[in-house]
Amino acid sequence: EYSDQGSKRWTKTRCSSIGRYTSDMAPSTVDHLIGSALNVWGSASPLTFVRSFSHNADIMVDFVTREHGDSYPFDGPQGTLAHAYGPGTGIGGDTHFDDDEVWTTGINLYLVAAHEFGHALGLSHSNNPESLMYPTYMKRNQHNLLSREDILNLNMLYGRRTKI
Ligand SMILES: CC(C)C[C@H](CC(=O)NO)C(=O)N[C@H]1Cc2cn(c3ccccc23)CCCCCCNC1=O
Ligand SMILES: [Zn+2]
C-alpha cells in the first residue's frame, strides 16, 4: 500500500517484478541491473526493495515497444527511451523500457532504470543536468549517480536513511 498523505510515496518495503525481458541481454543481467538501479535509491532512503514474481508487484518492469496498453506508446529506436508511473495502486510505480532501443553498453540500462525508478518513487524531472532526474539521457559516473538535489528530494519524501 502507499500513504496518500498529500505527496504520493511508498510507506514500506516495495516489491518489484520483471515481466517481459529484452532480447538484448541475458535475463540475469537485466535482473542484476534492475536490482542495482533500485538500490541506488534504496541506499539513500529507508526504503528496501524485495524481488517478487507476482504480477501485482508494486513496481512492474516491462520491456515493450510502440503501443503497449497505456496511453503513452513508445516511438521506435532513439527518441524516448523509457517511462515510469509515480507511486500508486495498479499502474502506479510501473516502469516500461522501449525495447526498440539496443539495451547493452549502448543505451545503458542501469542509468536509464535509475532515472525511471526516481519517478516510480515519486520524484519528477529536474532542469539541473547534474541531477539523475534530468529529462535527457547523459552518460554519468555510475559510482555516484545521485546529485545532492536528488538525495534532498528523496529525503523530503522518505526521510533519511537511518543508520543501522
Ligand atoms: C532521461 C532518459 C533516461 C529518459 C527520458 C524519458 C523520461 O523522462 N522518462 O522518465 C528520455 O528518453 N529522454 C529522451 C529525450 C530526447 C532526446 N532527443 C529526443 C528526440 C525525440 C524524442 C525524445 C528525445 C534527442 C535525440 C537523443 C535520443 C536518445 C536519448 N533520448 C532522450 O534523452
Ligand atoms: Zn523521466
mmCIF file of C-alpha atoms and ligand atoms in Angstrom:
data_model
loop_
_atom_site.group_PDB
_atom_site.id
_atom_site.type_symbol
_atom_site.label_atom_id
_atom_site.label_comp_id
_atom_site.label_asym_id
_atom_site.label_seq_id
_atom_site.Cartn_x
_atom_site.Cartn_y
_atom_site.Cartn_z
ATOM 1 C CA GLU A 1 0.000 0.000 0.000
ATOM 2 C CA TYR A 2 1.167 3.575 -0.059
ATOM 3 C CA SER A 3 0.338 6.509 2.131
ATOM 4 C CA ASP A 4 -1.800 9.122 0.444
ATOM 5 C CA GLN A 5 -0.744 11.835 2.857
ATOM 6 C CA GLY A 6 -0.553 14.574 0.241
ATOM 7 C CA SER A 7 2.593 13.670 -1.652
ATOM 8 C CA LYS A 8 2.465 10.238 -3.192
ATOM 9 C CA ARG A 9 5.035 7.978 -1.622
ATOM 10 C CA TRP A 10 5.514 4.358 -0.704
ATOM 11 C CA THR A 11 5.262 3.550 3.017
ATOM 12 C CA LYS A 12 7.412 0.486 3.405
ATOM 13 C CA THR A 13 9.274 -2.253 1.599
ATOM 14 C CA ARG A 14 8.372 -2.287 -2.066
ATOM 15 C CA CYS A 15 8.473 -5.295 -4.290
ATOM 16 C CA SER A 16 9.426 -5.223 -7.919
ATOM 17 C CA SER A 17 8.775 -7.811 -10.541
ATOM 18 C CA ILE A 18 10.043 -8.120 -14.099
ATOM 19 C CA GLY A 19 7.509 -9.239 -16.693
ATOM 20 C CA ARG A 20 8.727 -9.054 -20.284
ATOM 21 C CA TYR A 21 12.502 -9.020 -20.889
ATOM 22 C CA THR A 22 14.622 -7.607 -23.680
ATOM 23 C CA SER A 23 16.470 -9.935 -26.049
ATOM 24 C CA ASP A 24 19.475 -7.600 -25.974
ATOM 25 C CA MET A 25 20.994 -9.146 -22.862
ATOM 26 C CA ALA A 26 20.711 -12.167 -20.578
ATOM 27 C CA PRO A 27 17.735 -12.052 -18.203
ATOM 28 C CA SER A 28 20.104 -12.483 -15.284
ATOM 29 C CA THR A 29 21.941 -9.355 -16.399
ATOM 30 C CA VAL A 30 18.644 -7.461 -16.585
ATOM 31 C CA ASP A 31 17.736 -8.713 -13.091
ATOM 32 C CA HIS A 32 21.093 -7.557 -11.766
ATOM 33 C CA LEU A 33 20.923 -4.110 -13.395
ATOM 34 C CA ILE A 34 17.320 -3.516 -12.306
ATOM 35 C CA GLY A 35 18.144 -4.547 -8.731
ATOM 36 C CA SER A 36 21.205 -2.295 -8.688
ATOM 37 C CA ALA A 37 19.244 0.647 -10.087
ATOM 38 C CA LEU A 38 16.629 0.259 -7.326
ATOM 39 C CA ASN A 39 19.391 0.117 -4.729
ATOM 40 C CA VAL A 40 20.721 3.457 -5.933
ATOM 41 C CA TRP A 41 17.636 4.967 -4.290
ATOM 42 C CA GLY A 42 17.383 2.433 -1.501
ATOM 43 C CA SER A 43 20.900 3.295 -0.320
ATOM 44 C CA ALA A 44 19.889 6.927 0.271
ATOM 45 C CA SER A 45 16.486 6.274 1.863
ATOM 46 C CA PRO A 46 14.830 3.975 4.400
ATOM 47 C CA LEU A 47 13.257 2.079 1.506
ATOM 48 C CA THR A 48 14.176 -1.520 0.819
ATOM 49 C CA PHE A 49 13.226 -3.475 -2.286
ATOM 50 C CA VAL A 50 12.286 -7.111 -2.477
ATOM 51 C CA ARG A 51 12.219 -9.021 -5.763
ATOM 52 C CA SER A 52 8.785 -10.538 -6.316
ATOM 53 C CA PHE A 53 7.473 -12.734 -9.120
ATOM 54 C CA SER A 54 3.833 -11.812 -8.830
ATOM 55 C CA HIS A 55 2.064 -9.789 -11.480
ATOM 56 C CA ASN A 56 0.744 -7.308 -8.991
ATOM 57 C CA ALA A 57 4.059 -6.208 -7.552
ATOM 58 C CA ASP A 58 4.293 -2.522 -6.735
ATOM 59 C CA ILE A 59 6.879 -1.842 -9.442
ATOM 60 C CA MET A 60 6.187 -3.932 -12.563
ATOM 61 C CA VAL A 61 9.082 -3.713 -15.028
ATOM 62 C CA ASP A 62 8.482 -4.499 -18.712
ATOM 63 C CA PHE A 63 10.357 -4.135 -21.994
ATOM 64 C CA VAL A 64 7.763 -3.157 -24.595
ATOM 65 C CA THR A 65 7.518 -1.388 -27.979
ATOM 66 C CA ARG A 66 5.146 1.151 -29.559
ATOM 67 C CA GLU A 67 1.567 0.826 -28.310
ATOM 68 C CA HIS A 68 1.718 -1.308 -25.169
ATOM 69 C CA GLY A 69 -1.536 -0.870 -23.319
ATOM 70 C CA ASP A 70 -1.152 2.510 -21.666
ATOM 71 C CA SER A 71 -1.726 5.973 -23.114
ATOM 72 C CA TYR A 72 1.967 6.528 -23.863
ATOM 73 C CA PRO A 73 3.088 4.426 -26.834
ATOM 74 C CA PHE A 74 6.840 4.288 -27.459
ATOM 75 C CA ASP A 75 8.392 5.808 -30.567
ATOM 76 C CA GLY A 76 10.784 3.211 -32.013
ATOM 77 C CA PRO A 77 14.579 3.466 -31.855
ATOM 78 C CA GLN A 78 16.052 6.511 -30.052
ATOM 79 C CA GLY A 79 13.614 9.230 -29.027
ATOM 80 C CA THR A 80 12.012 8.362 -25.716
ATOM 81 C CA LEU A 81 13.865 5.519 -24.001
ATOM 82 C CA ALA A 82 11.557 4.638 -21.106
ATOM 83 C CA HIS A 83 8.854 5.945 -18.787
ATOM 84 C CA ALA A 84 7.552 5.209 -15.277
ATOM 85 C CA TYR A 85 4.481 5.949 -13.168
ATOM 86 C CA GLY A 86 4.632 7.559 -9.733
ATOM 87 C CA PRO A 87 3.624 5.721 -6.549
ATOM 88 C CA GLY A 88 0.099 4.362 -6.509
ATOM 89 C CA THR A 89 -2.001 1.257 -6.931
ATOM 90 C CA GLY A 90 -2.369 -0.503 -10.262
ATOM 91 C CA ILE A 91 -0.085 1.036 -12.857
ATOM 92 C CA GLY A 92 1.461 3.198 -10.101
ATOM 93 C CA GLY A 93 5.201 2.507 -9.881
ATOM 94 C CA ASP A 94 5.226 0.529 -13.120
ATOM 95 C CA THR A 95 8.244 1.118 -15.354
ATOM 96 C CA HIS A 96 8.404 0.485 -19.104
ATOM 97 C CA PHE A 97 11.549 0.348 -21.246
ATOM 98 C CA ASP A 98 11.374 0.867 -25.005
ATOM 99 C CA ASP A 99 12.617 -2.408 -26.450
ATOM 100 C CA ASP A 100 13.268 -0.748 -29.798
ATOM 101 C CA GLU A 101 16.395 0.596 -28.114
ATOM 102 C CA VAL A 102 19.526 -1.560 -28.053
ATOM 103 C CA TRP A 103 19.908 -2.214 -24.326
ATOM 104 C CA THR A 104 23.559 -3.078 -23.958
ATOM 105 C CA THR A 105 26.527 -0.781 -23.361
ATOM 106 C CA GLY A 106 24.898 1.428 -25.987
ATOM 107 C CA ILE A 107 21.935 2.813 -24.089
ATOM 108 C CA ASN A 108 22.896 1.950 -20.541
ATOM 109 C CA LEU A 109 20.023 0.118 -18.863
ATOM 110 C CA TYR A 110 21.381 0.783 -15.367
ATOM 111 C CA LEU A 111 21.436 4.570 -15.906
ATOM 112 C CA VAL A 112 18.003 4.704 -17.523
ATOM 113 C CA ALA A 113 16.462 2.404 -14.896
ATOM 114 C CA ALA A 114 17.873 4.538 -12.079
ATOM 115 C CA HIS A 115 16.191 7.605 -13.621
ATOM 116 C CA GLU A 116 12.893 5.774 -14.081
ATOM 117 C CA PHE A 117 12.840 4.418 -10.536
ATOM 118 C CA GLY A 118 13.217 8.014 -9.333
ATOM 119 C CA HIS A 119 9.793 8.605 -10.904
ATOM 120 C CA ALA A 120 8.455 5.327 -9.508
ATOM 121 C CA LEU A 121 9.364 6.620 -6.048
ATOM 122 C CA GLY A 122 7.623 9.944 -6.631
ATOM 123 C CA LEU A 123 10.341 12.262 -7.999
ATOM 124 C CA SER A 124 9.758 14.469 -11.028
ATOM 125 C CA HIS A 125 12.205 15.936 -13.545
ATOM 126 C CA SER A 126 14.943 18.378 -12.679
ATOM 127 C CA ASN A 127 16.344 21.036 -15.010
ATOM 128 C CA ASN A 128 19.784 20.567 -13.474
ATOM 129 C CA PRO A 129 21.937 18.437 -15.816
ATOM 130 C CA GLU A 130 23.806 17.168 -12.724
ATOM 131 C CA SER A 131 20.614 15.572 -11.472
ATOM 132 C CA LEU A 132 19.773 11.988 -12.386
ATOM 133 C CA MET A 133 16.233 13.269 -12.944
ATOM 134 C CA TYR A 134 17.319 15.490 -15.836
ATOM 135 C CA PRO A 135 14.962 14.600 -18.723
ATOM 136 C CA THR A 136 17.682 13.912 -21.317
ATOM 137 C CA TYR A 137 19.865 10.798 -21.297
ATOM 138 C CA MET A 138 23.504 11.575 -20.477
ATOM 139 C CA LYS A 139 26.480 9.367 -19.726
ATOM 140 C CA ARG A 140 27.081 9.604 -15.983
ATOM 141 C CA ASN A 141 29.535 8.434 -13.351
ATOM 142 C CA GLN A 142 27.886 5.165 -12.390
ATOM 143 C CA HIS A 143 29.514 5.172 -8.966
ATOM 144 C CA ASN A 144 27.910 8.431 -7.943
ATOM 145 C CA LEU A 145 24.597 8.759 -9.732
ATOM 146 C CA LEU A 146 22.589 10.782 -7.232
ATOM 147 C CA SER A 147 23.187 14.528 -7.065
ATOM 148 C CA ARG A 148 22.720 16.431 -3.797
ATOM 149 C CA GLU A 149 19.399 17.621 -5.215
ATOM 150 C CA ASP A 150 18.245 14.062 -5.897
ATOM 151 C CA ILE A 151 19.071 12.976 -2.350
ATOM 152 C CA LEU A 152 17.367 16.043 -0.857
ATOM 153 C CA ASN A 153 14.211 15.419 -2.886
ATOM 154 C CA LEU A 154 14.241 11.750 -1.931
ATOM 155 C CA ASN A 155 14.708 12.558 1.750
ATOM 156 C CA MET A 156 11.811 15.034 1.598
ATOM 157 C CA LEU A 157 9.595 12.121 0.605
ATOM 158 C CA TYR A 158 11.063 9.272 2.641
ATOM 159 C CA GLY A 159 13.258 10.777 5.312
ATOM 160 C CA ARG A 160 16.910 9.962 5.741
ATOM 161 C CA ARG A 161 18.385 6.514 5.778
ATOM 162 C CA THR A 162 18.519 5.570 9.481
ATOM 163 C CA LYS A 163 21.929 4.182 10.371
ATOM 164 C CA ILE A 164 21.524 0.521 11.168
HETATM 165 C C1 LIG B 1 16.351 10.605 -19.237
HETATM 166 C C2 LIG B 1 16.090 9.343 -20.052
HETATM 167 C C3 LIG B 1 16.793 8.179 -19.426
HETATM 168 C C4 LIG B 1 14.570 9.080 -20.133
HETATM 169 C C5 LIG B 1 13.836 10.164 -20.895
HETATM 170 C C6 LIG B 1 12.327 9.956 -20.826
HETATM 171 C C7 LIG B 1 11.880 10.116 -19.399
HETATM 172 O O1 LIG B 1 11.979 11.160 -18.838
HETATM 173 N N1 LIG B 1 11.450 9.018 -18.777
HETATM 174 O O2 LIG B 1 11.123 9.092 -17.467
HETATM 175 C C8 LIG B 1 14.229 10.141 -22.376
HETATM 176 O O3 LIG B 1 14.106 9.136 -23.018
HETATM 177 N N2 LIG B 1 14.663 11.319 -22.872
HETATM 178 C C9 LIG B 1 14.996 11.478 -24.273
HETATM 179 C C10 LIG B 1 14.769 12.910 -24.698
HETATM 180 C C11 LIG B 1 15.070 13.097 -26.140
HETATM 181 C C12 LIG B 1 16.297 13.459 -26.657
HETATM 182 N N3 LIG B 1 16.188 13.514 -28.002
HETATM 183 C C13 LIG B 1 14.912 13.171 -28.395
HETATM 184 C C14 LIG B 1 14.324 13.038 -29.679
HETATM 185 C C15 LIG B 1 12.991 12.650 -29.744
HETATM 186 C C16 LIG B 1 12.257 12.365 -28.574
HETATM 187 C C17 LIG B 1 12.856 12.478 -27.299
HETATM 188 C C18 LIG B 1 14.192 12.892 -27.229
HETATM 189 C C19 LIG B 1 17.285 13.851 -28.867
HETATM 190 C C20 LIG B 1 17.962 12.614 -29.504
HETATM 191 C C21 LIG B 1 18.529 11.612 -28.472
HETATM 192 C C22 LIG B 1 17.547 10.468 -28.290
HETATM 193 C C23 LIG B 1 18.040 9.390 -27.330
HETATM 194 C C24 LIG B 1 18.022 9.842 -25.890
HETATM 195 N N4 LIG B 1 16.696 10.226 -25.502
HETATM 196 C C25 LIG B 1 16.442 11.085 -24.503
HETATM 197 O O4 LIG B 1 17.343 11.585 -23.818
HETATM 198 ZN ZN ZN B 2 11.929 10.952 -16.688
#
